[in-house]
Each structure stands twice: as structure tokens, then as C-alpha cells.
Amino acid sequence: MKKLMTWFFLLMLSLTPFVTQAESDILLGAGDVLKISVFEQPDLSLEVRVSESGAITYPLIGEVRVGGGTVAAAEQKIASLLEKGGFLKNAHVNIIVAQLQSLQVSILGQVNRPGRYPIDSAKTLADVLALAGGVSPEGGDLITLVHNVDGRTVRDQIDLAEMMRTGDLSKNIHVAGGDIVYVERFDKFYIYGQVQRASHYRLEHEMTVLQALSVGGGLSPRGTEKGVKIKRRNADGQIEIISAKHDDLIKPNDVIYVQESFF
């Protein structure tokens, strides 16, 4: 009967593992919460959090370092220590990752649900944005990713709209635990003077002066197309005033002024 129960337990583990293959490949780290059980040893069932040093404290065997290793490696290590200590023969240890705190990505800025999200397998930039409910109406095209590359902190900027327009999925880079994704607020331009709706508006891709005038409701009865000026801050921080043509491109934070016609 005991052999039958042992066979059944092992069969269930092989058919319905508590962690998926992707989860079994992840590396455990500080903050992860593990549920540990040993077959036919209920007194050794334990829920424990991995310490900052990457270790847990387990009954009978004391401190066990599991940080940086996989779930399978942790199971094997605990089983081996139980057997070597003479506490059990043929120990069958199972670990469930109850909370995966060490593999979390921070998604901030203009998304619908900013916060920290666990990633239990390889995720792309688009994947983690979906976790946060996507880009909010205030979100712009530029996504900033702060991540670790070969021990160095690297800051990459991805134009999400350009990636979607071109289909260049090489920009849909993979995101790892500890990375920070920040969605910028959309770029604006300002329009005032003799227009119907003076205000600030979202700057669209390659937007022209004529398109900007249209967004502002067009000219007022006293406005003139020949009197359109752009106030733009140059690289030195000085304001330049440019006589605008209809097909000139608008830049972020441009201020468009429509003069009054005197005729």
C-alpha cells in the first residue's frame, strides 16, 4: 500500500506539476515566498520567505541557500540535506512559489494601472505594458526602459508608435526582474491668437502647421494664414520666433501664434 501511495504521489507530480516549465527555470531571489512540502512528512511543511542573503531556514537542517538557483535545484538541495543528515531516506521535496517578489518589473508613468508586476517567464516590452492595462490616454509614444546589461545600468528609449508603424519587433525587447518601464506623457504644442479654440493639444507624428491649425478649429474671422508664427526654444534655451509655412513640422512645446488680419 505504501509503495502504491508513493507511486501515485510521484505520478501526480509528473502529470500536474505545481510550477510550469517556465516557472521551474526561473531563479529564486530575495523576497520570494516558498511553500515547501515533503511527501508523507506533514511536520516538514513550511511557508517561508527567502532572505536578503538568498537563504531560508528549514526544520532539522537549518539555513539553506536557495537564492540564484532554480526551484528544482532548491528541491534537490533540501532533499539531499535531509538525507545526508540521516533524517529521511529518499526524501521527495516539492516547492511552490507562492509569491515571486524577486522577479518584478516596475511599470510607471502614463499607464492605466501603474505598479510592480511579477514576471514568471520571459516578457517583452509589449507584454508588460499589457499587464499594466496599456498606455493611458495621456501617454505618449516614447517608452523608457531602465535595465541591467552585463552589470551596467542602461537606459533605452523605444518609440512604441514607430515600432507599431514599421513592424520592427527588434525594438520589442525583453524585460527582466528589477527593470523599470516608464511611459512618458505625450508631447504637446500650444496655439493661441486668432484661432477658434486656443489651447494646448497632443502633438501627433510629423504634424504640420496646417494640421495644427485644423486641430485648433481653424482661423477665426479675424485671423490670417500669412501671420502664423512659431515660438520655439533653441538648444541654448533662447526663444526664437519663426515665420511658419503650412507644411512646416511642429516640434514638442512649440507655441503657434496666429496674428490678426488688418485688411
PDB file of C-alpha atoms in Angstrom:
ATOM      1  CA  MET A   1       0.000   0.000   0.000  1.00  0.00           C
ATOM      2  CA  LYS A   2       2.819   2.370   0.895  1.00  0.00           C
ATOM      3  CA  LYS A   3       4.562   1.674  -2.412  1.00  0.00           C
ATOM      4  CA  LEU A   4       1.290   2.301  -4.249  1.00  0.00           C
ATOM      5  CA  MET A   5       0.860   5.663  -2.499  1.00  0.00           C
ATOM      6  CA  THR A   6       4.439   6.613  -3.305  1.00  0.00           C
ATOM      7  CA  TRP A   7       3.936   5.738  -6.969  1.00  0.00           C
ATOM      8  CA  PHE A   8       0.684   7.718  -7.076  1.00  0.00           C
ATOM      9  CA  PHE A   9       2.338  10.774  -5.500  1.00  0.00           C
ATOM     10  CA  LEU A  10       5.201  10.738  -7.984  1.00  0.00           C
ATOM     11  CA  LEU A  11       2.811  10.216 -10.888  1.00  0.00           C
ATOM     12  CA  MET A  12       0.753  13.235  -9.855  1.00  0.00           C
ATOM     13  CA  LEU A  13       3.894  15.349  -9.625  1.00  0.00           C
ATOM     14  CA  SER A  14       4.912  14.371 -13.138  1.00  0.00           C
ATOM     15  CA  LEU A  15       1.466  14.928 -14.657  1.00  0.00           C
ATOM     16  CA  THR A  16       0.374  18.051 -12.807  1.00  0.00           C
ATOM     17  CA  PRO A  17       3.416  19.931 -11.568  1.00  0.00           C
ATOM     18  CA  PHE A  18       2.821  22.785  -9.169  1.00  0.00           C
ATOM     19  CA  VAL A  19       5.012  25.021 -11.295  1.00  0.00           C
ATOM     20  CA  THR A  20       5.130  25.230 -15.072  1.00  0.00           C
ATOM     21  CA  GLN A  21       8.291  24.507 -17.024  1.00  0.00           C
ATOM     22  CA  ALA A  22       8.842  28.254 -17.393  1.00  0.00           C
ATOM     23  CA  GLU A  23       8.453  28.738 -13.637  1.00  0.00           C
ATOM     24  CA  SER A  24      10.811  25.883 -12.824  1.00  0.00           C
ATOM     25  CA  ASP A  25      13.508  27.652 -14.844  1.00  0.00           C
ATOM     26  CA  ILE A  26      13.268  30.971 -13.000  1.00  0.00           C
ATOM     27  CA  LEU A  27      15.925  31.926 -10.491  1.00  0.00           C
ATOM     28  CA  LEU A  28      14.803  32.379  -6.899  1.00  0.00           C
ATOM     29  CA  GLY A  29      15.704  35.585  -5.101  1.00  0.00           C
ATOM     30  CA  ALA A  30      15.188  37.728  -2.026  1.00  0.00           C
ATOM     31  CA  GLY A  31      11.551  38.263  -1.087  1.00  0.00           C
ATOM     32  CA  ASP A  32      10.191  35.187  -2.857  1.00  0.00           C
ATOM     33  CA  VAL A  33       7.716  33.216  -0.729  1.00  0.00           C
ATOM     34  CA  LEU A  34       8.060  29.437  -0.969  1.00  0.00           C
ATOM     35  CA  LYS A  35       5.647  26.720   0.126  1.00  0.00           C
ATOM     36  CA  ILE A  36       7.722  23.633   0.869  1.00  0.00           C
ATOM     37  CA  SER A  37       6.317  20.161   1.484  1.00  0.00           C
ATOM     38  CA  VAL A  38       7.845  16.705   1.850  1.00  0.00           C
ATOM     39  CA  PHE A  39       5.934  13.580   0.870  1.00  0.00           C
ATOM     40  CA  GLU A  40       4.452  11.820   3.930  1.00  0.00           C
ATOM     41  CA  GLN A  41       6.093  14.335   6.279  1.00  0.00           C
ATOM     42  CA  PRO A  42       3.406  16.929   7.165  1.00  0.00           C
ATOM     43  CA  ASP A  43       5.540  18.265  10.026  1.00  0.00           C
ATOM     44  CA  LEU A  44       8.065  19.469   7.450  1.00  0.00           C
ATOM     45  CA  SER A  45       5.533  21.553   5.512  1.00  0.00           C
ATOM     46  CA  LEU A  46       6.565  25.189   5.664  1.00  0.00           C
ATOM     47  CA  GLU A  47       5.877  28.562   4.089  1.00  0.00           C
ATOM     48  CA  VAL A  48       8.986  30.719   4.161  1.00  0.00           C
ATOM     49  CA  ARG A  49      10.350  33.900   2.589  1.00  0.00           C
ATOM     50  CA  VAL A  50      13.803  33.996   1.011  1.00  0.00           C
ATOM     51  CA  SER A  51      16.015  36.403   2.965  1.00  0.00           C
ATOM     52  CA  GLU A  52      18.075  39.250   1.532  1.00  0.00           C
ATOM     53  CA  SER A  53      21.084  36.928   1.611  1.00  0.00           C
ATOM     54  CA  GLY A  54      19.212  34.387  -0.527  1.00  0.00           C
ATOM     55  CA  ALA A  55      18.700  31.841   2.259  1.00  0.00           C
ATOM     56  CA  ILE A  56      15.824  30.159   4.050  1.00  0.00           C
ATOM     57  CA  THR A  57      15.722  28.419   7.427  1.00  0.00           C
ATOM     58  CA  TYR A  58      14.300  24.910   7.252  1.00  0.00           C
ATOM     59  CA  PRO A  59      13.470  22.445  10.072  1.00  0.00           C
ATOM     60  CA  LEU A  60      16.180  19.941  11.019  1.00  0.00           C
ATOM     61  CA  ILE A  61      18.766  21.247   8.562  1.00  0.00           C
ATOM     62  CA  GLY A  62      18.855  24.960   9.393  1.00  0.00           C
ATOM     63  CA  GLU A  63      19.934  27.581   6.846  1.00  0.00           C
ATOM     64  CA  VAL A  64      19.725  26.629   3.171  1.00  0.00           C
ATOM     65  CA  ARG A  65      20.892  28.940   0.410  1.00  0.00           C
ATOM     66  CA  VAL A  66      18.439  28.888  -2.497  1.00  0.00           C
ATOM     67  CA  GLY A  67      18.899  32.363  -3.992  1.00  0.00           C
ATOM     68  CA  GLY A  68      20.206  32.357  -7.534  1.00  0.00           C
ATOM     69  CA  GLY A  69      19.107  28.779  -8.144  1.00  0.00           C
ATOM     70  CA  THR A  70      16.023  27.279  -9.742  1.00  0.00           C
ATOM     71  CA  VAL A  71      13.042  25.736  -7.958  1.00  0.00           C
ATOM     72  CA  ALA A  72      14.252  22.272  -8.970  1.00  0.00           C
ATOM     73  CA  ALA A  73      17.721  22.982  -7.574  1.00  0.00           C
ATOM     74  CA  ALA A  74      16.219  24.106  -4.249  1.00  0.00           C
ATOM     75  CA  GLU A  75      14.114  20.932  -4.053  1.00  0.00           C
ATOM     76  CA  GLN A  76      17.166  18.781  -4.696  1.00  0.00           C
ATOM     77  CA  LYS A  77      19.300  20.669  -2.167  1.00  0.00           C
ATOM     78  CA  ILE A  78      16.758  20.325   0.653  1.00  0.00           C
ATOM     79  CA  ALA A  79      16.171  16.651  -0.149  1.00  0.00           C
ATOM     80  CA  SER A  80      19.911  15.977  -0.183  1.00  0.00           C
ATOM     81  CA  LEU A  81      20.452  17.706   3.166  1.00  0.00           C
ATOM     82  CA  LEU A  82      17.586  15.774   4.759  1.00  0.00           C
ATOM     83  CA  GLU A  83      19.046  12.503   3.511  1.00  0.00           C
ATOM     84  CA  LYS A  84      22.673  13.317   4.405  1.00  0.00           C
ATOM     85  CA  GLY A  85      21.617  14.371   7.894  1.00  0.00           C
ATOM     86  CA  GLY A  86      20.007  10.988   8.387  1.00  0.00           C
ATOM     87  CA  PHE A  87      16.544  12.466   8.885  1.00  0.00           C
ATOM     88  CA  LEU A  88      14.858  10.827   5.864  1.00  0.00           C
ATOM     89  CA  LYS A  89      15.514   8.250   3.209  1.00  0.00           C
ATOM     90  CA  ASN A  90      14.527   9.051  -0.380  1.00  0.00           C
ATOM     91  CA  ALA A  91      13.117  12.471   0.519  1.00  0.00           C
ATOM     92  CA  HIS A  92      10.670  13.831  -2.052  1.00  0.00           C
ATOM     93  CA  VAL A  93      10.546  17.605  -1.695  1.00  0.00           C
ATOM     94  CA  ASN A  94       8.123  19.868  -3.545  1.00  0.00           C
ATOM     95  CA  ILE A  95       8.284  23.668  -3.687  1.00  0.00           C
ATOM     96  CA  ILE A  96       5.548  26.033  -4.836  1.00  0.00           C
ATOM     97  CA  VAL A  97       6.499  29.647  -5.466  1.00  0.00           C
ATOM     98  CA  ALA A  98       3.622  31.385  -3.682  1.00  0.00           C
ATOM     99  CA  GLN A  99       4.903  34.913  -4.322  1.00  0.00           C
ATOM    100  CA  LEU A 100       7.541  35.809  -6.866  1.00  0.00           C
ATOM    101  CA  GLN A 101       8.773  39.064  -5.361  1.00  0.00           C
ATOM    102  CA  SER A 102      12.315  38.955  -6.736  1.00  0.00           C
ATOM    103  CA  LEU A 103      11.200  38.884 -10.379  1.00  0.00           C
ATOM    104  CA  GLN A 104       9.096  42.010 -10.540  1.00  0.00           C
ATOM    105  CA  VAL A 105       9.087  44.823 -13.050  1.00  0.00           C
ATOM    106  CA  SER A 106       8.071  48.377 -12.156  1.00  0.00           C
ATOM    107  CA  ILE A 107       5.730  49.977 -14.708  1.00  0.00           C
ATOM    108  CA  LEU A 108       5.383  53.700 -14.125  1.00  0.00           C
ATOM    109  CA  GLY A 109       4.188  56.873 -15.800  1.00  0.00           C
ATOM    110  CA  GLN A 110       1.256  57.129 -18.152  1.00  0.00           C
ATOM    111  CA  VAL A 111      -0.228  53.638 -17.958  1.00  0.00           C
ATOM    112  CA  ASN A 112      -3.690  52.659 -16.783  1.00  0.00           C
ATOM    113  CA  ARG A 113      -2.506  50.596 -13.789  1.00  0.00           C
ATOM    114  CA  PRO A 114       0.990  51.656 -12.697  1.00  0.00           C
ATOM    115  CA  GLY A 115       2.705  49.438 -10.159  1.00  0.00           C
ATOM    116  CA  ARG A 116       5.002  46.449  -9.675  1.00  0.00           C
ATOM    117  CA  TYR A 117       4.157  43.246 -11.513  1.00  0.00           C
ATOM    118  CA  PRO A 118       5.658  39.758 -11.166  1.00  0.00           C
ATOM    119  CA  ILE A 119       7.010  38.163 -14.320  1.00  0.00           C
ATOM    120  CA  ASP A 120       7.314  34.380 -14.065  1.00  0.00           C
ATOM    121  CA  SER A 121       8.807  33.945 -17.531  1.00  0.00           C
ATOM    122  CA  ALA A 122      10.407  35.953 -20.323  1.00  0.00           C
ATOM    123  CA  LYS A 123       8.287  39.002 -21.117  1.00  0.00           C
ATOM    124  CA  THR A 124       8.604  41.567 -23.874  1.00  0.00           C
ATOM    125  CA  LEU A 125       8.008  45.294 -23.524  1.00  0.00           C
ATOM    126  CA  ALA A 126       4.549  44.905 -25.079  1.00  0.00           C
ATOM    127  CA  ASP A 127       3.746  42.085 -22.638  1.00  0.00           C
ATOM    128  CA  VAL A 128       4.486  44.134 -19.530  1.00  0.00           C
ATOM    129  CA  LEU A 129       2.611  47.170 -20.861  1.00  0.00           C
ATOM    130  CA  ALA A 130      -0.405  44.895 -21.261  1.00  0.00           C
ATOM    131  CA  LEU A 131      -0.017  43.825 -17.609  1.00  0.00           C
ATOM    132  CA  ALA A 132      -0.429  47.471 -16.620  1.00  0.00           C
ATOM    133  CA  GLY A 133      -3.558  47.894 -18.732  1.00  0.00           C
ATOM    134  CA  GLY A 134      -1.787  49.538 -21.641  1.00  0.00           C
ATOM    135  CA  VAL A 135      -0.834  53.144 -22.250  1.00  0.00           C
ATOM    136  CA  SER A 136      -3.283  55.684 -20.813  1.00  0.00           C
ATOM    137  CA  PRO A 137      -4.845  58.492 -22.896  1.00  0.00           C
ATOM    138  CA  GLU A 138      -2.177  60.834 -21.517  1.00  0.00           C
ATOM    139  CA  GLY A 139       0.617  58.510 -22.604  1.00  0.00           C
ATOM    140  CA  GLY A 140       2.997  59.383 -25.393  1.00  0.00           C
ATOM    141  CA  ASP A 141       4.876  57.317 -27.936  1.00  0.00           C
ATOM    142  CA  LEU A 142       8.180  57.147 -26.057  1.00  0.00           C
ATOM    143  CA  ILE A 143       8.853  54.342 -23.567  1.00  0.00           C
ATOM    144  CA  THR A 144      11.932  54.473 -21.335  1.00  0.00           C
ATOM    145  CA  LEU A 145      13.389  51.176 -20.117  1.00  0.00           C
ATOM    146  CA  VAL A 146      15.978  51.185 -17.328  1.00  0.00           C
ATOM    147  CA  HIS A 147      17.605  47.763 -17.069  1.00  0.00           C
ATOM    148  CA  ASN A 148      20.802  45.929 -16.275  1.00  0.00           C
ATOM    149  CA  VAL A 149      23.131  44.849 -19.077  1.00  0.00           C
ATOM    150  CA  ASP A 150      26.313  42.985 -18.115  1.00  0.00           C
ATOM    151  CA  GLY A 151      26.313  44.592 -14.672  1.00  0.00           C
ATOM    152  CA  ARG A 152      25.726  48.104 -16.001  1.00  0.00           C
ATOM    153  CA  THR A 153      22.565  50.174 -15.670  1.00  0.00           C
ATOM    154  CA  VAL A 154      21.395  51.064 -19.171  1.00  0.00           C
ATOM    155  CA  ARG A 155      18.647  53.462 -20.222  1.00  0.00           C
ATOM    156  CA  ASP A 156      16.945  52.696 -23.553  1.00  0.00           C
ATOM    157  CA  GLN A 157      14.211  54.708 -25.218  1.00  0.00           C
ATOM    158  CA  ILE A 158      11.753  52.992 -27.535  1.00  0.00           C
ATOM    159  CA  ASP A 159       9.295  54.737 -29.840  1.00  0.00           C
ATOM    160  CA  LEU A 160       6.264  52.480 -29.399  1.00  0.00           C
ATOM    161  CA  ALA A 161       4.238  54.102 -32.179  1.00  0.00           C
ATOM    162  CA  GLU A 162       7.141  53.813 -34.630  1.00  0.00           C
ATOM    163  CA  MET A 163       7.583  50.154 -33.730  1.00  0.00           C
ATOM    164  CA  MET A 164       3.909  49.526 -34.467  1.00  0.00           C
ATOM    165  CA  ARG A 165       4.010  51.509 -37.714  1.00  0.00           C
ATOM    166  CA  THR A 166       7.071  49.735 -39.091  1.00  0.00           C
ATOM    167  CA  GLY A 167       6.518  46.314 -37.524  1.00  0.00           C
ATOM    168  CA  ASP A 168      10.127  46.343 -36.311  1.00  0.00           C
ATOM    169  CA  LEU A 169       9.813  43.882 -33.424  1.00  0.00           C
ATOM    170  CA  SER A 170      13.521  44.127 -32.643  1.00  0.00           C
ATOM    171  CA  LYS A 171      12.504  47.100 -30.505  1.00  0.00           C
ATOM    172  CA  ASN A 172      10.086  44.899 -28.536  1.00  0.00           C
ATOM    173  CA  ILE A 173      12.926  43.956 -26.212  1.00  0.00           C
ATOM    174  CA  HIS A 174      12.738  41.523 -23.307  1.00  0.00           C
ATOM    175  CA  VAL A 175      12.154  42.818 -19.799  1.00  0.00           C
ATOM    176  CA  ALA A 176      13.627  41.141 -16.717  1.00  0.00           C
ATOM    177  CA  GLY A 177      13.034  41.288 -12.970  1.00  0.00           C
ATOM    178  CA  GLY A 178      14.184  44.576 -11.470  1.00  0.00           C
ATOM    179  CA  ASP A 179      13.699  46.534 -14.700  1.00  0.00           C
ATOM    180  CA  ILE A 180      11.815  49.843 -14.762  1.00  0.00           C
ATOM    181  CA  VAL A 181       9.455  50.751 -17.591  1.00  0.00           C
ATOM    182  CA  TYR A 182       8.381  54.383 -17.772  1.00  0.00           C
ATOM    183  CA  VAL A 183       5.796  55.733 -20.218  1.00  0.00           C
ATOM    184  CA  GLU A 184       6.321  59.403 -20.999  1.00  0.00           C
ATOM    185  CA  ARG A 185       3.448  61.880 -21.126  1.00  0.00           C
ATOM    186  CA  PHE A 186       2.545  62.804 -24.690  1.00  0.00           C
ATOM    187  CA  ASP A 187       4.273  65.777 -26.328  1.00  0.00           C
ATOM    188  CA  LYS A 188       2.214  68.953 -26.593  1.00  0.00           C
ATOM    189  CA  PHE A 189       2.060  72.057 -28.695  1.00  0.00           C
ATOM    190  CA  TYR A 190       0.259  75.312 -27.912  1.00  0.00           C
ATOM    191  CA  ILE A 191      -1.809  77.528 -30.165  1.00  0.00           C
ATOM    192  CA  TYR A 192      -3.280  80.940 -29.448  1.00  0.00           C
ATOM    193  CA  GLY A 193      -4.267  84.175 -31.134  1.00  0.00           C
ATOM    194  CA  GLN A 194      -6.841  84.325 -33.892  1.00  0.00           C
ATOM    195  CA  VAL A 195      -7.999  80.698 -33.836  1.00  0.00           C
ATOM    196  CA  GLN A 196     -11.309  79.176 -32.851  1.00  0.00           C
ATOM    197  CA  ARG A 197     -10.042  77.056 -29.950  1.00  0.00           C
ATOM    198  CA  ALA A 198      -6.848  78.381 -28.405  1.00  0.00           C
ATOM    199  CA  SER A 199      -5.362  75.737 -26.093  1.00  0.00           C
ATOM    200  CA  HIS A 200      -2.695  73.028 -25.873  1.00  0.00           C
ATOM    201  CA  TYR A 201      -3.031  69.820 -27.880  1.00  0.00           C
ATOM    202  CA  ARG A 202      -1.362  66.462 -28.369  1.00  0.00           C
ATOM    203  CA  LEU A 203       1.466  66.565 -30.884  1.00  0.00           C
ATOM    204  CA  GLU A 204       0.959  63.801 -33.428  1.00  0.00           C
ATOM    205  CA  HIS A 205       3.664  62.161 -35.521  1.00  0.00           C
ATOM    206  CA  GLU A 206       5.049  64.557 -38.179  1.00  0.00           C
ATOM    207  CA  MET A 207       2.307  67.093 -37.546  1.00  0.00           C
ATOM    208  CA  THR A 208       2.376  70.170 -39.794  1.00  0.00           C
ATOM    209  CA  VAL A 209       1.376  73.760 -39.098  1.00  0.00           C
ATOM    210  CA  LEU A 210      -1.732  73.344 -41.253  1.00  0.00           C
ATOM    211  CA  GLN A 211      -2.782  70.273 -39.259  1.00  0.00           C
ATOM    212  CA  ALA A 212      -2.172  72.144 -36.009  1.00  0.00           C
ATOM    213  CA  LEU A 213      -4.409  74.997 -37.185  1.00  0.00           C
ATOM    214  CA  SER A 214      -7.098  72.460 -38.022  1.00  0.00           C
ATOM    215  CA  VAL A 215      -6.883  70.922 -34.528  1.00  0.00           C
ATOM    216  CA  GLY A 216      -7.359  74.421 -33.121  1.00  0.00           C
ATOM    217  CA  GLY A 217     -10.623  74.757 -35.036  1.00  0.00           C
ATOM    218  CA  GLY A 218      -9.150  76.832 -37.860  1.00  0.00           C
ATOM    219  CA  LEU A 219      -8.709  80.572 -38.094  1.00  0.00           C
ATOM    220  CA  SER A 220     -11.136  82.985 -36.518  1.00  0.00           C
ATOM    221  CA  PRO A 221     -12.801  85.544 -38.828  1.00  0.00           C
ATOM    222  CA  ARG A 222     -10.018  87.972 -37.931  1.00  0.00           C
ATOM    223  CA  GLY A 223      -7.145  85.546 -38.396  1.00  0.00           C
ATOM    224  CA  THR A 224      -4.750  85.411 -41.328  1.00  0.00           C
ATOM    225  CA  GLU A 225      -2.779  82.476 -42.678  1.00  0.00           C
ATOM    226  CA  LYS A 226       0.045  84.834 -43.571  1.00  0.00           C
ATOM    227  CA  GLY A 227       0.512  85.839 -39.979  1.00  0.00           C
ATOM    228  CA  VAL A 228       1.373  82.494 -38.366  1.00  0.00           C
ATOM    229  CA  LYS A 229       4.428  82.497 -36.108  1.00  0.00           C
ATOM    230  CA  ILE A 230       6.091  79.723 -34.123  1.00  0.00           C
ATOM    231  CA  LYS A 231       7.817  80.468 -30.846  1.00  0.00           C
ATOM    232  CA  ARG A 232      10.410  77.752 -30.278  1.00  0.00           C
ATOM    233  CA  ARG A 233      13.113  77.321 -27.651  1.00  0.00           C
ATOM    234  CA  ASN A 234      16.506  76.581 -29.221  1.00  0.00           C
ATOM    235  CA  ALA A 235      19.356  74.447 -27.879  1.00  0.00           C
ATOM    236  CA  ASP A 236      20.671  77.405 -25.856  1.00  0.00           C
ATOM    237  CA  GLY A 237      17.316  77.880 -24.139  1.00  0.00           C
ATOM    238  CA  GLN A 238      16.528  81.058 -26.058  1.00  0.00           C
ATOM    239  CA  ILE A 239      13.140  81.692 -27.650  1.00  0.00           C
ATOM    240  CA  GLU A 240      13.190  82.025 -31.422  1.00  0.00           C
ATOM    241  CA  ILE A 241      10.284  83.399 -33.469  1.00  0.00           C
ATOM    242  CA  ILE A 242       9.845  81.669 -36.810  1.00  0.00           C
ATOM    243  CA  SER A 243       7.577  82.683 -39.674  1.00  0.00           C
ATOM    244  CA  ALA A 244       5.688  79.453 -40.306  1.00  0.00           C
ATOM    245  CA  LYS A 245       4.647  77.821 -43.555  1.00  0.00           C
ATOM    246  CA  HIS A 246       1.766  75.383 -43.830  1.00  0.00           C
ATOM    247  CA  ASP A 247       3.979  72.341 -44.369  1.00  0.00           C
ATOM    248  CA  ASP A 248       6.475  73.137 -41.584  1.00  0.00           C
ATOM    249  CA  LEU A 249       6.674  70.404 -38.937  1.00  0.00           C
ATOM    250  CA  ILE A 250       5.696  71.174 -35.362  1.00  0.00           C
ATOM    251  CA  LYS A 251       8.123  70.263 -32.570  1.00  0.00           C
ATOM    252  CA  PRO A 252       7.332  69.455 -28.921  1.00  0.00           C
ATOM    253  CA  ASN A 253       6.363  72.517 -26.858  1.00  0.00           C
ATOM    254  CA  ASP A 254       6.110  74.787 -29.886  1.00  0.00           C
ATOM    255  CA  VAL A 255       3.834  77.782 -29.386  1.00  0.00           C
ATOM    256  CA  ILE A 256       1.881  78.753 -32.505  1.00  0.00           C
ATOM    257  CA  TYR A 257       0.588  82.323 -32.686  1.00  0.00           C
ATOM    258  CA  VAL A 258      -1.934  83.396 -35.337  1.00  0.00           C
ATOM    259  CA  GLN A 259      -1.880  87.127 -35.944  1.00  0.00           C
ATOM    260  CA  GLU A 260      -4.849  89.336 -36.658  1.00  0.00           C
ATOM    261  CA  SER A 261      -5.537  90.461 -40.203  1.00  0.00           C
ATOM    262  CA  PHE A 262      -5.675  94.213 -40.684  1.00  0.00           C
ATOM    263  CA  PHE A 263      -7.475  94.039 -44.026  1.00  0.00           C
TER     264      PHE A 263
END
